[in-house]
Short mmCIF file of C-alpha atoms in Angstrom, two decimals:
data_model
loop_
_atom_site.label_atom_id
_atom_site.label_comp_id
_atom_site.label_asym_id
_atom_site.label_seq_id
_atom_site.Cartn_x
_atom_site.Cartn_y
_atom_site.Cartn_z
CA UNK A 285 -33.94 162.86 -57.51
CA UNK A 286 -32.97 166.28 -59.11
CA UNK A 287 -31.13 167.76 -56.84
CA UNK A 288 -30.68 170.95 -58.82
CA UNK A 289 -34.07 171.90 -59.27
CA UNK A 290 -34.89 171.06 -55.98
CA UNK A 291 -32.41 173.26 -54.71
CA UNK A 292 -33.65 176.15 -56.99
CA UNK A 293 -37.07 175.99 -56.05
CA UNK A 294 -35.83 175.85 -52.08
CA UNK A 295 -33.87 179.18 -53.23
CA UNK A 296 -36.57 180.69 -54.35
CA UNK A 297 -39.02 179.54 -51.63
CA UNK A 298 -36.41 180.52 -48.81
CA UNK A 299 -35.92 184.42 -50.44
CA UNK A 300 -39.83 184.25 -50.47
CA UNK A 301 -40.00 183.71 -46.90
CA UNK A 302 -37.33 186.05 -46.29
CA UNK A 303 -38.89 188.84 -48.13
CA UNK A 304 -42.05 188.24 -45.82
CA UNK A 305 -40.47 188.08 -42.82
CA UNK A 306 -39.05 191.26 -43.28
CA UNK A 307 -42.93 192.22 -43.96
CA UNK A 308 -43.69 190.84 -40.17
CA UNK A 309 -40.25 192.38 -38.83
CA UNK A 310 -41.73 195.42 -36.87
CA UNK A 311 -43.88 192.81 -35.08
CA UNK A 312 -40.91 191.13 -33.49
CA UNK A 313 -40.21 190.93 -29.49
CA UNK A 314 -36.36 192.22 -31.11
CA UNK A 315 -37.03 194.18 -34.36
CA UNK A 316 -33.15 194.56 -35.01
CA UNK A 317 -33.23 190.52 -34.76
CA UNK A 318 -36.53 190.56 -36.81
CA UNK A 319 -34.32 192.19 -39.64
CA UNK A 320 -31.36 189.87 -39.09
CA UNK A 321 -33.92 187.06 -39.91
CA UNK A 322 -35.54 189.20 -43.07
CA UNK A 323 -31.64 189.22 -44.10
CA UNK A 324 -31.17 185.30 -43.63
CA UNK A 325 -33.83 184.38 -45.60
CA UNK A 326 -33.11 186.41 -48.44
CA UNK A 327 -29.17 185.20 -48.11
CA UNK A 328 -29.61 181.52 -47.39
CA UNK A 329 -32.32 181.91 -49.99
CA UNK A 330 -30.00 183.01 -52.65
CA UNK A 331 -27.11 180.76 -51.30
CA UNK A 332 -28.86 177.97 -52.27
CA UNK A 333 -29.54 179.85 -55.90
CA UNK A 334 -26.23 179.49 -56.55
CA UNK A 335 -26.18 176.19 -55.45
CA UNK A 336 -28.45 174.86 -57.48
CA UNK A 337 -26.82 176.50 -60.41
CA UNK A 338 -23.49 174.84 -59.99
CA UNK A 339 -24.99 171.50 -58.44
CA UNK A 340 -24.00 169.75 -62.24
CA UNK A 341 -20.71 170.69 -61.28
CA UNK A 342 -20.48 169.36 -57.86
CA UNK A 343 -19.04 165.40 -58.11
CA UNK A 344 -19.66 163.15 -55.04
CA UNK A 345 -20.19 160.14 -54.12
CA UNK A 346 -23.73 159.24 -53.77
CA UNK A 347 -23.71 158.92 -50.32
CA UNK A 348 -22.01 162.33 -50.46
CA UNK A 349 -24.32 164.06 -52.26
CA UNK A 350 -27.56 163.04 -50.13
CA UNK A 351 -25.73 164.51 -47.20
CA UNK A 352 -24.88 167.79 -49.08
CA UNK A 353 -28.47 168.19 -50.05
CA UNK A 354 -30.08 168.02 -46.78
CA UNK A 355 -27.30 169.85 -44.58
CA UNK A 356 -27.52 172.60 -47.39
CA UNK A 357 -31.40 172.96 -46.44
CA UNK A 358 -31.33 172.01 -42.85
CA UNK A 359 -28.57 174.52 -42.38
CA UNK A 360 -30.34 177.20 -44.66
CA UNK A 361 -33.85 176.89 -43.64
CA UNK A 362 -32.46 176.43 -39.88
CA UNK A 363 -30.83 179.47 -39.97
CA UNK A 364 -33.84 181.60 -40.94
CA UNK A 365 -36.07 179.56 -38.27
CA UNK A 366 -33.41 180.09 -35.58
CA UNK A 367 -32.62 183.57 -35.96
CA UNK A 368 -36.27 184.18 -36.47
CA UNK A 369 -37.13 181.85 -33.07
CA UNK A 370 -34.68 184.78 -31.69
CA UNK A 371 -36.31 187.79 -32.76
CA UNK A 372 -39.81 186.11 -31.42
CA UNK A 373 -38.42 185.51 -27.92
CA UNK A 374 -35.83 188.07 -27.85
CA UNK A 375 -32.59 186.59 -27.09
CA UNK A 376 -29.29 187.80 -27.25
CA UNK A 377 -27.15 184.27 -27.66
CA UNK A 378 -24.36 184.17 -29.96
CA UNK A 379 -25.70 187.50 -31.61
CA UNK A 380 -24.61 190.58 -29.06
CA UNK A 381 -24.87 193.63 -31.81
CA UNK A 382 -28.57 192.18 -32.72
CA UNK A 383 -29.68 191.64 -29.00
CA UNK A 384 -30.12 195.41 -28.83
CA UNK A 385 -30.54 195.31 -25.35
CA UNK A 386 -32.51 191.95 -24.59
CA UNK A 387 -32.32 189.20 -23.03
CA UNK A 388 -34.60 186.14 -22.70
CA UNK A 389 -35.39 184.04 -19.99
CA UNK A 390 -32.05 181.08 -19.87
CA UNK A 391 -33.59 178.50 -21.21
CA UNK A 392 -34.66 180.28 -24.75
CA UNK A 393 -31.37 181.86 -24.65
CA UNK A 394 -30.15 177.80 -24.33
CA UNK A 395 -32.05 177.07 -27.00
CA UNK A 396 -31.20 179.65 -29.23
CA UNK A 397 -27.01 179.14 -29.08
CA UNK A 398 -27.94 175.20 -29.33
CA UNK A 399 -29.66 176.29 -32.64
CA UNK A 400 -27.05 178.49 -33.89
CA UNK A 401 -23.93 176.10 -32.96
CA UNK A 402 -26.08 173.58 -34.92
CA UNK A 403 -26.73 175.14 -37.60
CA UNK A 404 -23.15 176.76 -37.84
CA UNK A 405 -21.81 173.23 -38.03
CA UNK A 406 -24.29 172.06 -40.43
CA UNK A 407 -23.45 175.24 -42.82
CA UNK A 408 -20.11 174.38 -42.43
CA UNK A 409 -20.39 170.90 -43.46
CA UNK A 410 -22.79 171.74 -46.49
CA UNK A 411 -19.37 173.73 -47.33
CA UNK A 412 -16.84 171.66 -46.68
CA UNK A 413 -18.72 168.46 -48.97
CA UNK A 414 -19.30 171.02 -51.82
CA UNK A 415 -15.90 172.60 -51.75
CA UNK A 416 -14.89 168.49 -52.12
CA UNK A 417 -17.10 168.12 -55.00
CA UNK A 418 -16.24 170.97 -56.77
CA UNK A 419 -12.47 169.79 -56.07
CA UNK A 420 -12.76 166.53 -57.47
CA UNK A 421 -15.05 168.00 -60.74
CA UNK A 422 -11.66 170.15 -61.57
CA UNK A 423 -8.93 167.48 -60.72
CA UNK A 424 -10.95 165.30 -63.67
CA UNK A 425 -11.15 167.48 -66.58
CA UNK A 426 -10.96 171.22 -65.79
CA UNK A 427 -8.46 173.67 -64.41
CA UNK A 428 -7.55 173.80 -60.77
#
């Protein structure tokens, strides 16, 4: 599998999506949360740009490197469908300056900080494995 290009084209897709969500953003039970999501698209779309563009430089196991490619998109793409899930229902988990005010019912507010705990760890993860890889690629051959 090429992981590179599949990462560009998820980079490209993901700003695409963030570009039209902030298109949709006025519609939004939480407009300031509706731009929050706009923003993570185009972020987590452009975080996995850069990615992609290093990804020949990135040395893992192979193992490894299946679990850096899908916690880099679970945690990318989840992040835009979380924080989007939160501008829909209006919550205020984990995200206090974007609340603005509201509050959902407490189970979407649940669901919400179980989404963004989970994707936090999965970003976080995605990090640590390529931070690893990138390690191991300069230990062999390069400067540290």
């Amino acid at each position: 599998m090429n992981y590179r290009q599949r990462l560009l084209f998820h980079g490209m897709a993901l700003f695409l999506i963030g570009l039209l969500t902030g298109l949709a953003e006025q519609h939004f039970t939480n407009v300031r949360m509706g731009l929050a999501a706009h923003l993570e698209g185009i972020m987590n779309g452009t975080f996995l740009l850069a990615v992609g563009a290093i990804w020949n430089e990135v040395k893992l196991p192979t193992r490894a490197n299946v679990i850096a490619y899908w916690t880099l998109l679970g945690g990318t793409y989840g992040n835009w469908a979380v924080t989007t899930v939160a501008a829909i229902l209006g919550t205020a988990a984990l995200s206090p300056v974007s609340a603005a005010g509201h509050t959902a019912v407490q189970w979407q507010e649940a669901l919400v900080t179980l989404g963004f705990v989970l994707i936090g760890l999965t970003i976080i993860s995605a990090s640590v494995l390529l931070l690893w890889g990138l390690r191991r690629s300069t230990a062999h051959g390069g400067m540290a």
